[in-house]
Amino acid sequence: MAALAYNLGKREINHYFSVRSAKVLALVAVLLLAACHLASRRYRGNDSCEYLLSSGRFLGEKVWQPHSCMMHKYKISEAKNCLVDKHIAFIGDSRIRQLFYSFVKIINPQFKEEGNKHGNIPFEDKIAAVKVDFLWHPEVNGSMKQCIKVWTEDSVAKPHVIVAGAATWSIKIHNGSNEALSQYKMNITSIAPLLEKLAKTSDVYWVLQDPVYEDLLSENRKMITNEKIDAYNEAAVSILNSSTRNSKSNVKMFSVSKLIAQETIMESLDGLHLPESSRETSAMILMNVCCNKILKPVDGSCCQPRPPLTLIQKLAACFFTLSIIGYLIFYIIHRNAHRKNKPCTDLESGEEKKNIINTPVSPLEILLQSFCKLGLIMAYFYMCDRANLFMKENKFYTHSTFFIPIIYILVLGVFYNENTKETKVLNREQTDEWKGWMQLVILIYHISGASTVLFRLNFLVVVLCIVMDRPYQFYYFVPLVTVWFMVIYVTLALWPQIIQKKANGNCFWHFGLLLKLAFLLLCICFLAYSQGAFEKIFSLWPLSKCFELKGNVYEWWFRWRLDRYVVFHGMLFAFIYLALQKRQILSEGKGEPLFSNKISNFLLFISVVSFLTYSIWASSCKNKAECNELHPSVSVVQILAFILIRNIPGYARSVYSSFFAWFGKISLELFICQYHIWLAADTRGILVLIPGNPMLNIIVSTFIFVCVAHEISQITNDLAQIIIPKDNSSLLKRLACIAAFFCGLLILSSIQDKSRH
């Protein structure tokens, strides 16, 4: 009765909410969200630098997240590379001195906070030609004005970046009097035109005063209240922003440190100066402001302009535009023809006459329709991860964000279960289920990485390489699977070719196949332990264009080497399985154990122990390099143990999770699409469609992401039916055309790379 109610309920849901209606809902959501973000950009401005300097929040205790963009954590080499031949000047009081020290420590972590606290402090890295100075001017007065005025003269070398700010000394010395505030306003008014003049040739930042923790202030600082600090900040913002009459001020307000201080000032030692972690965050923000537009880090989207379109991207845009226009023309013609052939009503009987002519859909129309849909989907990809229309945020891992979704999908997977059509080992439903749950776990981990087969594997990736301007190796999973698929094909196709009839007739052919596998293992070992030979092979053109990443093939070698034995193990397992099946050792009937009861129980026990042992070893791994070295050899234990656990009991082999199997059918599209429309900045961050509500954002973005992946899977299958014919002569012609297309693409890519350098 419960099963009947479940099936009726499922049919009722499917009747009102199908995959098609879900995709329509996703399309409406995308259009509405795009319109909202576009309106927001027009209203609030499109400069992510302003967001970086003025807004943000803490994701954790020490992880700062700017509003709408991602912040890169600069390494020493990156900072020196960015600031080569640069001069940065910090002017102000002890708080600015703290910011100076934290900034310098990004360049040189060994730099010590020593010397005259109430004096100038120089820093210079002669090798990198970087110069950073702190100039002691604790008050906005004539002394600070004179220092700035010198830089405005044409004959004097100006700093490339100027960071200034002061107020607390004025409050302290004058005991928080109103006269001191009036004098501060007069002094900053006289300095404002000089700062504005400097801002035309240099980057000038005025640091607003951070709040204090009044309970911790010493007696001689009790007059420095947050009320006074707010008054001084308001004066600085008002005067500096109004220093130019008809245009926006070029002096940028560094107000984000105020927000950081509001969350962390309680950890201050004296109530006035920020804790070290907060100073480091402010310094890293300043480094992002200075360097993101120069180095363009992938995970530093703040202050980065939209990358210019490449020639290949422009050609792709033209192709998809023409496809959309072509499909619209076909659609209009088809609709007009349908209207002409529409059945007319017989006036005497009142019945409609049946239409005899049934116009079939032409392959060209299917082709244009597929490319039209694909073009619109690629436009969404580009908007998400290249056009800066939607927001991006840095990832932040917590145990709850990983394990709660895992438990949730596990419950759904167990709840949605059905009987399998067949009960063989690793039947189709079971492998789809396996791919499904593995892909879902990978996705959760990332947010908190035959000719028809080759076409489906590579079609989406090639299109993304063109549209998103990324190398083929960037989507490392597809090159890996493609190469290993070809390795299997070549191994079996080489002489002597062993077919089933030959193998059944003479066991000698089994020995021949084992020799082939042994030769394959030998080749794999040779390439795995000879990095030089591997790199020479894959550094040859055109292989280098496919497998290079950041100018070398090391990443490809590392990925290939990590799972180098899986194909050999898989082929060996298939050989053993077929041999056991031929000798009728396996019992694959419904509900029957795979072997006899004793053998089944023994193998099941060994499998469970092996699975748990491997899991404990992998989770307790301390040295990643050592674990990576052992993984290729021992991973077969975990895989084989899971296969036996899943297939030895007859009841386990007879059911599968339809929930996981559904995702398994689109696992490839899910894996590739996540790079740009679920995650962001090439998986370094998270796409933000709905700011301010992380849970709602992940629900909406996941819904759209799954719908897009499913549609791409259907498009790929439709195109495969047309582009990959069944007869060999037509197939060879198509393959030649595809090869010519790839050669042209590789040549264009090479020309494009040369023009960049």
Coordinates of N, CA and C in Angstrom, one line a residue, residues 174-296:
H174 N 44.0 68.0 22.1 CA 43.1 69.1 22.4 C 41.9 68.7 23.2
N175 N 42.1 67.5 23.8 CA 41.1 67.0 24.8 C 39.7 66.9 24.2
G176 N 39.6 66.6 22.9 CA 38.3 66.4 22.3 C 37.5 67.6 22.1
S177 N 38.1 68.8 22.0 CA 37.4 70.1 22.0 C 36.7 70.3 20.6
N178 N 35.7 71.1 20.5 CA 35.0 71.4 19.2 C 35.9 72.3 18.4
E179 N 36.8 73.1 19.1 CA 37.7 74.0 18.3 C 38.7 73.1 17.5
A180 N 39.1 72.0 18.1 CA 40.0 71.1 17.4 C 39.4 70.5 16.2
L181 N 38.1 70.2 16.3 CA 37.4 69.7 15.1 C 37.3 70.7 14.0
S182 N 37.0 71.9 14.4 CA 36.9 73.0 13.4 C 38.2 73.3 12.7
Q183 N 39.3 73.2 13.5 CA 40.7 73.4 13.0 C 41.0 72.2 12.0
Y184 N 40.6 71.0 12.4 CA 40.8 69.8 11.5 C 40.1 70.0 10.2
K185 N 38.9 70.6 10.2 CA 38.1 70.8 9.0 C 38.9 71.8 8.1
M186 N 39.4 72.9 8.7 CA 40.1 73.9 8.0 C 41.4 73.3 7.3
N187 N 42.1 72.5 8.1 CA 43.4 72.0 7.6 C 43.2 71.0 6.5
I188 N 42.1 70.1 6.7 CA 41.9 69.1 5.6 C 41.3 69.8 4.3
T189 N 40.6 70.9 4.5 CA 40.2 71.7 3.4 C 41.3 72.3 2.6
S190 N 42.4 72.7 3.3 CA 43.6 73.2 2.6 C 44.4 72.1 1.9
I191 N 44.3 70.9 2.5 CA 45.1 69.8 1.9 C 44.4 69.1 0.8
A192 N 43.0 69.2 0.8 CA 42.2 68.5 -0.2 C 42.6 68.8 -1.7
P193 N 42.8 70.1 -2.1 CA 43.2 70.3 -3.5 C 44.6 69.7 -3.8
L194 N 45.5 69.7 -2.9 CA 46.8 69.1 -3.1 C 46.7 67.6 -3.3
L195 N 45.9 66.9 -2.5 CA 45.6 65.5 -2.7 C 45.0 65.2 -4.0
E196 N 44.0 66.1 -4.4 CA 43.3 65.9 -5.7 C 44.3 66.0 -6.9
K197 N 45.2 67.0 -6.7 CA 46.2 67.2 -7.8 C 47.1 65.9 -7.9
L198 N 47.5 65.4 -6.7 CA 48.4 64.2 -6.7 C 47.6 63.0 -7.3
A199 N 46.3 63.0 -7.0 CA 45.5 61.8 -7.5 C 45.4 61.7 -9.0
K200 N 45.8 62.7 -9.7 CA 45.7 62.7 -11.2 C 46.9 61.8 -11.7
T201 N 48.0 61.7 -11.0 CA 49.1 60.9 -11.4 C 49.5 59.8 -10.5
S202 N 49.0 59.8 -9.3 CA 49.3 58.7 -8.3 C 47.9 58.2 -7.7
D203 N 48.0 57.0 -7.1 CA 46.8 56.5 -6.4 C 46.9 57.0 -5.0
V204 N 45.8 57.8 -4.6 CA 45.8 58.4 -3.3 C 44.6 57.8 -2.5
Y205 N 44.9 57.4 -1.3 CA 43.9 56.8 -0.4 C 43.9 57.5 0.9
W206 N 42.7 57.9 1.4 CA 42.5 58.5 2.7 C 41.9 57.5 3.6
V207 N 42.6 57.1 4.7 CA 42.1 56.1 5.6 C 41.3 56.7 6.6
L208 N 40.0 56.3 6.7 CA 39.1 56.8 7.8 C 39.5 56.2 9.1
Q209 N 39.2 56.9 10.1 CA 39.6 56.4 11.5 C 38.7 55.2 12.0
D210 N 39.4 54.2 12.5 CA 38.7 53.1 13.0 C 38.1 53.4 14.4
P211 N 37.1 52.7 14.8 CA 36.5 52.9 16.1 C 37.5 52.4 17.2
V212 N 37.2 52.8 18.4 CA 38.0 52.4 19.6 C 37.2 51.6 20.5
Y213 N 37.9 50.8 21.4 CA 37.2 50.1 22.4 C 37.4 50.9 23.7
E214 N 36.4 51.7 24.0 CA 36.5 52.7 25.1 C 36.8 52.1 26.4
D215 N 36.4 50.9 26.7 CA 36.6 50.3 28.1 C 38.1 50.0 28.3
L216 N 38.9 49.8 27.2 CA 40.3 49.5 27.4 C 41.2 50.7 27.3
L217 N 40.7 51.8 26.9 CA 41.5 53.0 26.7 C 42.2 53.5 28.0
S218 N 43.4 53.9 28.0 CA 44.1 54.4 29.2 C 43.5 55.8 29.5
E219 N 43.8 56.3 30.7 CA 43.3 57.6 31.2 C 43.6 58.7 30.2
N220 N 44.8 58.7 29.7 CA 45.2 59.9 28.8 C 44.6 59.7 27.4
R221 N 43.8 58.7 27.2 CA 43.1 58.5 25.9 C 41.6 58.4 26.0
K222 N 41.1 58.7 27.2 CA 39.7 58.5 27.4 C 38.8 59.5 26.6
M223 N 39.5 60.6 26.2 CA 38.7 61.6 25.4 C 38.5 61.2 23.9
I224 N 39.2 60.1 23.5 CA 39.1 59.6 22.1 C 37.8 58.7 22.2
T225 N 36.7 59.2 21.9 CA 35.5 58.4 21.9 C 35.0 58.1 20.4
N226 N 34.2 57.1 20.3 CA 33.7 56.8 19.0 C 32.8 57.9 18.4
E227 N 32.2 58.6 19.2 CA 31.4 59.8 18.8 C 32.3 60.8 18.1
K228 N 33.4 61.1 18.7 CA 34.4 62.1 18.2 C 35.0 61.6 16.9
I229 N 35.3 60.3 16.8 CA 35.9 59.7 15.6 C 34.9 59.8 14.5
D230 N 33.6 59.5 14.7 CA 32.6 59.6 13.7 C 32.5 61.0 13.1
A231 N 32.6 62.0 14.0 CA 32.6 63.4 13.6 C 33.7 63.8 12.7
Y232 N 34.9 63.3 13.1 CA 36.1 63.6 12.2 C 36.0 62.8 10.9
N233 N 35.5 61.6 10.9 CA 35.4 60.9 9.6 C 34.4 61.6 8.7
E234 N 33.3 62.0 9.3 CA 32.3 62.7 8.5 C 32.8 64.0 7.8
A235 N 33.7 64.7 8.6 CA 34.3 65.9 8.1 C 35.2 65.6 6.9
A236 N 36.0 64.5 7.1 CA 37.0 64.1 6.0 C 36.3 63.7 4.8
V237 N 35.2 62.9 4.9 CA 34.5 62.4 3.7 C 33.8 63.6 3.0
S238 N 33.2 64.4 3.8 CA 32.4 65.6 3.2 C 33.4 66.5 2.4
I239 N 34.5 66.8 3.0 CA 35.5 67.8 2.4 C 36.2 67.2 1.2
L240 N 36.7 66.0 1.4 CA 37.5 65.4 0.3 C 36.6 65.0 -0.9
N241 N 35.3 64.6 -0.7 CA 34.4 64.3 -1.8 C 33.9 65.6 -2.5
S242 N 34.0 66.7 -1.8 CA 33.5 67.9 -2.4 C 34.7 68.8 -2.9
S243 N 35.9 68.2 -3.0 CA 37.0 69.0 -3.4 C 37.0 69.3 -4.9
T244 N 36.3 68.5 -5.7 CA 36.1 68.8 -7.1 C 34.6 69.1 -7.3
R245 N 34.3 70.2 -8.0 CA 32.9 70.7 -8.1 C 32.1 69.8 -9.1
N246 N 32.6 69.6 -10.3 CA 31.8 69.0 -11.3 C 32.0 67.5 -11.5
S247 N 32.9 66.9 -10.9 CA 33.2 65.5 -11.1 C 33.5 64.8 -9.8
K248 N 33.6 63.5 -9.9 CA 33.9 62.7 -8.7 C 35.3 62.8 -8.2
S249 N 35.5 62.9 -6.9 CA 36.9 63.0 -6.4 C 37.7 61.8 -6.8
N250 N 39.0 62.1 -7.1 CA 40.0 61.1 -7.4 C 40.6 60.5 -6.2
V251 N 40.4 61.1 -5.0 CA 41.0 60.6 -3.8 C 40.0 59.6 -3.3
K252 N 40.5 58.4 -3.1 CA 39.6 57.2 -2.7 C 39.6 57.1 -1.2
M253 N 38.4 56.8 -0.7 CA 38.2 56.6 0.8 C 38.5 55.1 1.1
F254 N 39.4 54.9 2.0 CA 39.7 53.6 2.6 C 38.9 53.4 3.8
S255 N 37.6 53.1 3.7 CA 36.7 53.0 4.8 C 36.5 51.6 5.3
V256 N 37.0 50.6 4.6 CA 36.8 49.2 4.9 C 37.4 48.8 6.3
S257 N 38.5 49.5 6.6 CA 39.1 49.2 7.9 C 38.2 49.5 9.1
K258 N 37.3 50.4 8.9 CA 36.3 50.7 10.0 C 35.4 49.5 10.2
L259 N 35.0 48.8 9.1 CA 34.1 47.6 9.3 C 34.9 46.5 9.9
I260 N 36.1 46.3 9.5 CA 37.0 45.3 10.1 C 37.2 45.5 11.6
A261 N 37.4 46.8 11.9 CA 37.7 47.2 13.3 C 36.4 47.0 14.2
Q262 N 35.3 47.2 13.7 CA 34.0 47.0 14.4 C 33.9 45.6 14.9
E263 N 34.4 44.6 14.2 CA 34.3 43.2 14.6 C 35.4 42.8 15.4
T264 N 36.6 43.5 15.4 CA 37.8 42.9 16.0 C 38.4 43.8 17.1
I265 N 37.9 45.1 17.3 CA 38.6 46.0 18.2 C 38.5 45.5 19.6
M266 N 37.6 44.6 19.9 CA 37.5 44.0 21.3 C 38.8 43.2 21.6
E267 N 39.5 42.7 20.6 CA 40.7 42.0 20.8 C 41.9 42.9 20.9
S268 N 41.7 44.2 20.9 CA 42.9 45.1 21.0 C 43.5 45.1 22.3
L269 N 44.8 45.3 22.4 CA 45.5 45.3 23.7 C 45.3 46.6 24.4
D270 N 45.1 47.7 23.7 CA 45.0 49.0 24.4 C 43.7 49.7 24.0
G271 N 42.9 49.1 23.2 CA 41.6 49.8 22.9 C 41.7 50.7 21.7
L272 N 42.9 51.1 21.3 CA 43.1 52.0 20.2 C 43.6 51.4 18.9
H273 N 44.7 50.5 19.1 CA 45.3 49.9 18.0 C 44.7 48.5 17.7
L274 N 44.5 48.2 16.4 CA 43.9 46.9 16.0 C 44.8 45.7 16.2
P275 N 44.1 44.6 16.5 CA 45.0 43.3 16.6 C 45.6 43.0 15.3
E276 N 46.7 42.2 15.3 CA 47.5 42.0 14.1 C 46.7 41.4 13.0
S277 N 45.8 40.5 13.2 CA 45.1 39.8 12.2 C 44.2 40.8 11.4
S278 N 43.7 41.8 12.1 CA 42.9 42.9 11.4 C 43.7 43.8 10.5
R279 N 44.9 44.1 11.1 CA 45.9 44.9 10.3 C 46.3 44.2 9.0
E280 N 46.5 42.9 9.1 CA 46.9 42.1 8.0 C 45.8 42.1 6.9
T281 N 44.6 42.0 7.4 CA 43.5 42.0 6.4 C 43.4 43.3 5.7
S282 N 43.6 44.5 6.4 CA 43.6 45.8 5.8 C 44.7 45.9 4.8
A283 N 45.9 45.4 5.2 CA 47.0 45.5 4.3 C 46.8 44.7 3.0
M284 N 46.2 43.5 3.2 CA 46.0 42.6 2.0 C 44.9 43.3 1.1
I285 N 44.0 44.0 1.6 CA 43.0 44.7 0.8 C 43.7 45.8 0.0
L286 N 44.6 46.5 0.6 CA 45.4 47.5 -0.1 C 46.2 46.9 -1.2
M287 N 46.8 45.7 -0.9 CA 47.6 45.0 -1.9 C 46.8 44.6 -3.1
N288 N 45.5 44.2 -2.8 CA 44.6 43.8 -3.9 C 44.2 45.0 -4.7
V289 N 44.0 46.2 -4.1 CA 43.7 47.4 -4.8 C 44.9 47.8 -5.7
C290 N 46.1 47.6 -5.3 CA 47.3 48.0 -6.1 C 47.6 47.1 -7.2
C291 N 47.4 45.8 -6.9 CA 48.0 44.7 -7.8 C 47.1 43.9 -8.6
N292 N 45.8 43.9 -8.3 CA 44.9 43.0 -9.1 C 44.8 43.4 -10.5
K293 N 44.8 44.7 -10.8 CA 44.7 45.1 -12.2 C 46.0 44.9 -13.0
I294 N 47.1 44.7 -12.2 CA 48.4 44.4 -12.9 C 48.6 42.9 -13.1
L295 N 48.5 42.1 -12.0 CA 48.8 40.7 -12.1 C 47.6 39.9 -12.6
K296 N 46.4 40.4 -12.4 CA 45.1 39.7 -12.8 C 45.0 38.3 -12.2

